Amino acid sequence: DTLISKIDVDNIDMEEIKKQAEILKAGDTVIFPTETVYGLGANALDEKAVSKIYEAKGRPSDNPLIVHIGDKKQIYNLVCDVPAKAEIVMEKFWPGPITIILKKKDIIPERTSGGLDTVAIRMPSNKIASALINEANIPIAAPSANISGRPSPTRGIHVYEQMNHRVSGIIMGNDCVYGLESTVLDLTGDIPTILRPGSITKEQLEKEIGYVQLDAALAKKEDNIKAKAPGMKYTHYSPNADVYIVDGEQSKVINKINQLTEENNAKNLKTCIICLKSNEKHYIGKTICLGETLDDVASNLFDALIQADKEKCDIIYSESFTNEGIGCAIMNRLLKSAGYKIINA
Ligand code: TXA
Ligand code: MG
């Protein structure tokens, strides 16, 4: 059965952390909060333990996992070489929401790296995550703790509802501060390349390490180009409802969504509108608010998609956001969840 621990980040119960760390040491799976999204963890150096992650998520096993460490120094045991730019990124942004890809040492099993000769490493800043990893004293492979294809969990209740009985342990902690998965930065080539945008932006990285490029696959509808981060090619972040992004001038977006909502009502289709708080009053249908700032939007987006499912709605319309800064990560996730369907208002 699943051991459930409720832990508050401001008053960490080390007895509960120890119990969950024992589960990890025994080669089983534990879900834990991080500052980005909840992760589904297991011993990264144990193939059998890692297999249990894929099983619990129902995920294709060619998808490589991020290895989480509790101390920067551990990276030297896991990768062949740490280039100067990696040292800078680790120094400036770790612990925090960025993952770096480097050539792996043999100690990392193929199961963890998805058969690649590289490995993704991240040191999370969430205090529950680091307490757990340090207590277990092993590197922890952890993808987002959702069933494959579904929105990533950012609240304790999301993992409890989706994953109870699918894993050996669950730590229900606080809401995730950032709410979108970490930036994935490939440092194996000549030019640092963002494979997945996240809260640490291209602009922030360029201040520290110079020119950074976005993987070409990010600009296009997936599938067109072979995505370098294998996980980027699958259906992602999809609620049951059909999602559309409505783009254009604000007043036109509002009119368009209201018109479509009326048409759906006539057809008995339940509609949910995902919007900024300040726009809520203009809509005639059921709304789910994302807050007001781009940081709010990032931290509430997956919760909004999960809420829309709970409402059993058939169609979701979302407002569109800027592509600048963290907007790049927001629009990346939103476009995927919409299957790239955009309505121009
Ligand atoms: O914020 C996060 O990164 C969360 C939390 C739990 O830390 N984890 C997470 O893991 O999002 P996951 O497995 O859902 O996403 C990992 C991403 C995938 O897109 C995967 O393809 C890519 O990182 N990735 C992992 N290892 C890679 C590698 N060696 N080369 C290229 N891409 C890699
Ligand atoms: Mg994921």
Coordinates of C-alpha atoms and ligand atoms in Angstrom, one line a residue:
D1 CA 0.0 0.0 0.0
T2 CA 1.0 3.6 -0.4
L3 CA 2.6 5.4 2.6
I4 CA 1.2 8.9 2.6
S5 CA 3.1 11.7 4.5
K6 CA 1.8 15.2 4.8
I7 CA 4.8 17.5 5.3
D8 CA 5.0 21.3 5.6
V9 CA 8.0 22.9 4.0
D10 CA 8.4 25.4 6.9
N11 CA 8.4 22.7 9.6
I12 CA 9.8 19.5 8.1
D13 CA 9.0 16.3 9.9
M14 CA 12.2 14.3 9.6
E15 CA 10.6 11.1 10.9
E16 CA 8.3 11.1 7.9
I17 CA 11.2 12.0 5.6
K18 CA 13.2 9.1 7.0
K19 CA 10.4 6.6 6.3
Q20 CA 10.0 7.8 2.7
A21 CA 13.8 7.7 2.3
E22 CA 13.8 4.1 3.4
I23 CA 11.4 3.3 0.7
L24 CA 13.7 4.8 -1.9
K25 CA 16.7 2.9 -0.5
A26 CA 14.8 -0.3 -0.8
G27 CA 14.3 0.3 -4.5
D28 CA 10.7 1.5 -4.5
T29 CA 9.0 4.7 -5.7
V30 CA 8.2 7.9 -3.8
I31 CA 6.4 11.0 -5.1
F32 CA 7.7 14.2 -3.6
P33 CA 7.2 18.0 -4.1
T34 CA 9.8 20.1 -5.9
E35 CA 9.7 23.8 -6.7
T36 CA 8.7 23.1 -10.2
V37 CA 6.2 20.1 -10.2
Y38 CA 5.8 17.0 -8.1
G39 CA 8.3 14.2 -9.1
L40 CA 7.9 10.4 -9.1
G41 CA 11.3 9.3 -7.7
A42 CA 13.3 6.1 -7.5
N43 CA 17.0 5.2 -7.1
A44 CA 18.6 6.4 -10.4
L45 CA 21.4 3.9 -10.2
D46 CA 19.1 0.9 -9.9
E47 CA 17.5 -0.3 -13.2
K48 CA 14.8 -2.3 -11.4
A49 CA 13.8 0.7 -9.3
V50 CA 13.7 2.9 -12.4
S51 CA 11.5 0.4 -14.2
K52 CA 8.9 1.0 -11.5
I53 CA 8.7 4.7 -12.4
Y54 CA 7.8 3.8 -16.0
E55 CA 5.2 1.3 -14.9
A56 CA 3.6 3.8 -12.5
K57 CA 3.4 6.5 -15.2
G58 CA 2.5 4.2 -18.0
R59 CA 5.3 5.9 -19.9
P60 CA 7.2 4.6 -22.9
S61 CA 10.6 3.4 -21.6
D62 CA 12.8 5.2 -24.3
N63 CA 12.1 8.5 -22.4
P64 CA 15.1 9.6 -20.4
L65 CA 14.7 10.7 -16.8
I66 CA 16.1 13.7 -14.8
V67 CA 18.5 12.6 -12.0
H68 CA 18.0 14.7 -8.9
I69 CA 20.9 15.4 -6.5
G70 CA 21.0 17.0 -3.1
D71 CA 24.6 18.3 -3.3
K72 CA 26.4 20.0 -6.2
K73 CA 29.4 17.8 -5.7
Q74 CA 27.5 14.6 -6.6
I75 CA 27.5 15.6 -10.3
Y76 CA 31.1 14.7 -10.6
N77 CA 30.2 11.0 -9.8
L78 CA 27.6 10.9 -12.5
V79 CA 29.0 12.7 -15.6
C80 CA 32.3 12.4 -17.5
D81 CA 33.2 16.1 -17.7
V82 CA 31.8 19.3 -16.2
P83 CA 32.6 22.1 -18.7
A84 CA 33.1 25.7 -17.6
K85 CA 29.6 26.8 -18.7
A86 CA 28.0 24.0 -16.6
E87 CA 30.0 25.1 -13.6
I88 CA 28.6 28.6 -14.0
V89 CA 25.0 27.4 -14.4
M90 CA 25.4 25.3 -11.3
E91 CA 26.9 28.2 -9.4
K92 CA 24.3 30.7 -10.4
F93 CA 21.1 28.7 -10.6
W94 CA 21.4 25.6 -8.4
P95 CA 19.6 24.7 -6.3
G96 CA 16.8 25.7 -8.6
P97 CA 14.6 25.0 -11.6
I98 CA 17.2 24.1 -14.3
T99 CA 18.4 20.8 -15.5
I100 CA 21.6 20.3 -17.4
I101 CA 22.5 17.6 -19.9
L102 CA 26.1 16.2 -20.0
K103 CA 27.9 13.0 -21.1
K104 CA 27.1 10.3 -18.6
K105 CA 29.4 8.0 -16.7
D106 CA 28.8 4.2 -16.9
I107 CA 27.3 4.3 -13.4
I108 CA 24.1 5.7 -14.9
P109 CA 22.1 2.7 -16.2
E110 CA 20.6 2.8 -19.7
R111 CA 17.1 2.6 -18.2
T112 CA 17.7 6.0 -16.6
S113 CA 19.2 7.7 -19.6
G114 CA 16.7 6.1 -22.0
G115 CA 19.6 4.5 -23.9
L116 CA 21.4 7.8 -24.5
D117 CA 25.0 8.4 -23.7
T118 CA 24.0 11.6 -21.9
V119 CA 22.2 12.3 -18.7
A120 CA 20.0 15.1 -17.3
I121 CA 20.9 16.4 -13.8
R122 CA 19.1 18.8 -11.5
M123 CA 19.5 20.0 -7.9
P124 CA 16.1 21.0 -6.7
S125 CA 15.7 23.9 -4.2
N126 CA 12.5 22.7 -2.5
K127 CA 13.5 21.8 1.1
I128 CA 11.4 18.7 1.3
A129 CA 13.0 17.4 -1.9
S130 CA 16.5 18.1 -0.7
A131 CA 15.9 16.6 2.7
L132 CA 14.5 13.4 1.1
I133 CA 17.4 13.1 -1.4
N134 CA 20.0 13.8 1.2
E135 CA 18.4 11.3 3.7
A136 CA 18.3 8.6 1.1
N137 CA 21.8 9.6 0.0
I138 CA 21.3 8.3 -3.5
P139 CA 20.7 10.2 -6.8
I140 CA 16.9 10.1 -7.5
A141 CA 15.5 9.7 -11.0
A142 CA 12.2 11.6 -11.2
P143 CA 9.9 12.5 -14.0
S144 CA 6.9 14.6 -13.3
A145 CA 4.5 12.6 -11.2
N146 CA 1.5 12.4 -13.6
I147 CA 0.2 9.5 -15.6
S148 CA 1.9 9.9 -19.0
G149 CA 0.2 12.5 -21.2
R150 CA -1.7 14.3 -18.4
P151 CA -1.0 17.7 -16.9
S152 CA 1.9 17.7 -14.4
P153 CA 0.9 17.8 -10.8
T154 CA 1.6 21.0 -8.9
R155 CA -0.5 20.4 -5.7
G156 CA -0.4 17.6 -3.1
I157 CA -4.0 16.8 -3.9
H158 CA -3.2 16.2 -7.6
V159 CA -0.8 13.4 -6.9
Y160 CA -3.0 11.9 -4.2
E161 CA -5.9 11.7 -6.6
Q162 CA -4.0 10.5 -9.6
M163 CA -1.2 8.3 -8.1
N164 CA -2.4 6.8 -4.8
H165 CA -1.8 3.0 -5.0
R166 CA 0.4 3.3 -8.1
V167 CA 3.6 4.1 -6.0
S168 CA 5.0 3.0 -2.6
G169 CA 5.1 6.5 -1.0
I170 CA 3.6 9.9 -1.5
I171 CA 4.8 13.1 0.2
M172 CA 2.0 15.7 0.1
G173 CA 3.8 19.0 0.5
N174 CA 3.0 22.6 -0.3
D175 CA 1.9 23.9 -3.7
C176 CA 4.8 24.1 -6.2
V177 CA 6.2 27.6 -6.4
Y178 CA 7.1 27.7 -10.1
G179 CA 4.5 25.3 -11.4
L180 CA 6.2 24.5 -14.7
E181 CA 8.9 21.9 -15.2
S182 CA 12.5 22.9 -15.1
T183 CA 14.4 24.5 -18.0
V184 CA 16.3 21.7 -19.8
L185 CA 19.7 22.9 -21.0
D186 CA 21.9 20.7 -23.3
L187 CA 25.6 21.5 -22.6
T188 CA 27.1 18.6 -24.6
G189 CA 27.5 20.6 -27.8
D190 CA 29.4 23.8 -28.8
I191 CA 26.3 26.0 -28.3
P192 CA 24.2 25.7 -25.1
T193 CA 20.8 24.7 -26.2
I194 CA 17.4 24.9 -24.4
L195 CA 15.6 21.7 -25.1
R196 CA 12.6 22.6 -22.9
P197 CA 11.9 26.2 -21.8
G198 CA 11.2 26.8 -18.0
S199 CA 11.3 29.4 -15.3
I200 CA 15.0 30.1 -15.8
T201 CA 14.8 31.9 -19.1
K202 CA 17.1 32.2 -22.2
E203 CA 17.7 35.8 -21.2
Q204 CA 18.8 34.9 -17.7
L205 CA 21.1 32.2 -19.0
E206 CA 22.7 34.5 -21.7
K207 CA 23.7 37.0 -19.0
E208 CA 25.9 34.3 -17.4
I209 CA 27.1 32.1 -20.3
G210 CA 26.7 34.0 -23.5
Y211 CA 24.7 32.9 -26.5
V212 CA 22.1 30.3 -25.9
Q213 CA 19.9 28.8 -28.6
L214 CA 16.4 27.3 -28.5
D215 CA 16.2 23.7 -29.9
A216 CA 14.8 24.0 -33.4
A217 CA 12.0 21.6 -32.5
L218 CA 10.6 24.1 -30.1
A219 CA 9.7 26.6 -32.9
K220 CA 7.7 24.0 -34.9
K221 CA 4.7 21.8 -34.2
E222 CA 6.5 18.7 -32.7
D223 CA 6.9 15.7 -35.1
N224 CA 8.1 18.0 -37.9
I225 CA 11.7 17.9 -36.6
K226 CA 13.1 15.2 -34.5
A227 CA 13.0 16.6 -30.9
K228 CA 16.3 16.3 -29.1
A229 CA 14.6 15.9 -25.7
P230 CA 12.7 12.7 -26.5
G231 CA 10.0 13.5 -24.0
M232 CA 8.9 16.5 -26.0
K233 CA 7.5 14.3 -28.8
Y234 CA 4.6 12.7 -26.9
T235 CA 1.2 14.1 -26.3
H236 CA 1.5 16.3 -23.3
Y237 CA -0.4 18.2 -20.6
S238 CA -3.7 17.1 -22.1
P239 CA -6.9 17.3 -20.1
N240 CA -9.9 15.3 -21.3
A241 CA -11.5 18.4 -22.7
D242 CA -10.6 19.8 -26.1
V243 CA -8.3 22.8 -25.5
Y244 CA -8.2 25.9 -27.8
I245 CA -5.9 28.9 -27.4
V246 CA -7.7 32.1 -28.5
D247 CA -5.3 34.8 -29.7
G248 CA -5.6 38.4 -30.7
E249 CA -6.5 41.8 -29.3
Q250 CA -8.0 41.6 -25.8
S251 CA -11.5 42.8 -26.5
K252 CA -11.7 40.7 -29.6
V253 CA -10.6 37.6 -27.7
I254 CA -13.3 38.2 -25.1
N255 CA -16.0 38.6 -27.8
K256 CA -14.9 35.6 -29.6
I257 CA -14.8 33.4 -26.6
N258 CA -18.3 34.6 -25.5
Q259 CA -19.7 33.9 -29.0
L260 CA -18.2 30.4 -29.0
T261 CA -19.4 29.7 -25.5
E262 CA -23.0 30.6 -26.6
E263 CA -22.7 28.3 -29.6
N264 CA -21.4 25.5 -27.3
N265 CA -24.2 26.1 -24.8
A266 CA -26.8 25.6 -27.5
K267 CA -25.2 22.3 -28.3
N268 CA -25.1 21.3 -24.6
L269 CA -21.3 21.3 -24.6
K270 CA -19.8 22.4 -21.3
T271 CA -17.2 25.2 -21.7
C272 CA -14.5 26.4 -19.4
I273 CA -12.5 29.6 -19.9
I274 CA -9.0 29.9 -18.6
C275 CA -8.2 33.6 -18.1
L276 CA -6.5 36.4 -16.2
K277 CA -8.3 37.5 -13.0
S278 CA -8.8 41.0 -14.4
N279 CA -10.7 39.6 -17.5
E280 CA -12.9 37.2 -15.6
K281 CA -15.9 39.6 -15.3
H282 CA -16.2 40.0 -19.0
Y283 CA -16.9 36.3 -19.8
I284 CA -20.4 34.9 -19.8
G285 CA -19.3 31.3 -19.1
K286 CA -17.6 29.3 -16.4
T287 CA -14.1 30.7 -15.8
I288 CA -10.9 29.4 -14.1
C289 CA -8.5 32.2 -13.1
L290 CA -4.8 32.0 -13.5
G291 CA -4.1 35.1 -11.3
E292 CA -2.6 38.3 -12.8
T293 CA 1.1 38.1 -13.4
L294 CA 3.0 35.8 -15.7
D295 CA 4.5 34.1 -12.6
D296 CA 0.9 33.5 -11.4
V297 CA 0.0 32.0 -14.8
A298 CA 2.9 29.6 -14.7
S299 CA 2.2 28.4 -11.2
N300 CA -1.6 28.0 -11.8
L301 CA -1.7 26.7 -15.3
F302 CA -1.6 22.9 -14.7
D303 CA -4.0 23.2 -11.8
A304 CA -6.4 25.1 -14.0
L305 CA -6.3 22.3 -16.6
I306 CA -6.8 19.7 -13.9
Q307 CA -9.7 21.7 -12.5
A308 CA -11.3 21.9 -15.9
D309 CA -11.3 18.1 -16.0
K310 CA -12.9 17.9 -12.6
E311 CA -15.7 20.2 -13.9
K312 CA -16.1 17.6 -16.6
C313 CA -16.1 20.3 -19.3
D314 CA -16.0 19.4 -23.0
I315 CA -14.2 22.4 -24.3
I316 CA -11.6 24.7 -22.8
Y317 CA -10.7 28.2 -24.2
S318 CA -7.6 29.7 -22.9
E319 CA -6.4 33.3 -23.3
S320 CA -3.0 33.5 -25.0
F321 CA 0.2 35.0 -23.5
T322 CA 3.4 36.6 -24.5
N323 CA 6.3 34.5 -25.7
E324 CA 8.9 36.7 -23.8
G325 CA 10.7 35.5 -20.7
I326 CA 8.7 32.9 -18.7
G327 CA 6.0 33.4 -21.3
C328 CA 8.0 31.1 -23.6
A329 CA 7.6 28.2 -21.1
I330 CA 3.9 29.0 -20.5
M331 CA 3.1 29.1 -24.2
N332 CA 5.1 25.9 -24.8
R333 CA 3.0 24.0 -22.3
L334 CA -0.3 25.6 -23.4
L335 CA 0.3 24.9 -27.1
K336 CA 1.0 21.3 -26.3
S337 CA -2.1 20.9 -24.2
A338 CA -4.1 22.4 -27.0
G339 CA -2.5 20.2 -29.6
Y340 CA -1.4 23.4 -31.3
K341 CA -5.0 24.5 -32.0
I342 CA -5.2 28.3 -32.1
I343 CA -8.3 30.4 -32.9
N344 CA -7.5 33.9 -34.2
A345 CA -10.0 36.4 -32.7
Ligands
TXA1 O1 11.0 20.2 -13.2 C1 11.3 19.1 -13.6 O2 12.2 18.9 -14.4 C2 10.5 17.9 -13.1 C3 10.8 17.7 -11.6 C4 10.1 16.5 -11.0 O3 12.1 17.8 -11.3 N1 10.9 16.7 -13.8 C5 10.5 16.5 -15.1 O4 10.9 15.3 -15.7 O5 9.9 17.3 -15.8 P1 10.3 14.7 -17.0 O6 10.8 13.3 -17.1 O7 8.8 14.8 -17.0 O8 10.9 15.5 -18.1 C6 12.3 15.4 -18.5 C7 12.6 16.0 -19.8 C8 12.0 15.3 -20.9 O9 11.6 16.2 -21.9 C9 13.2 14.4 -21.4 O10 13.1 14.0 -22.7 C10 14.4 15.4 -21.2 O11 14.0 16.0 -20.0 N2 15.6 14.6 -21.0 C11 16.0 13.9 -20.0 N3 17.2 13.3 -20.2 C12 17.6 13.8 -21.4 C13 18.8 13.6 -22.2 N4 19.8 12.8 -21.8 N5 18.9 14.2 -23.4 C14 17.9 15.0 -23.8 N6 16.7 15.2 -23.1 C15 16.6 14.6 -21.9
MG2 MG 6.7 15.2 -17.7

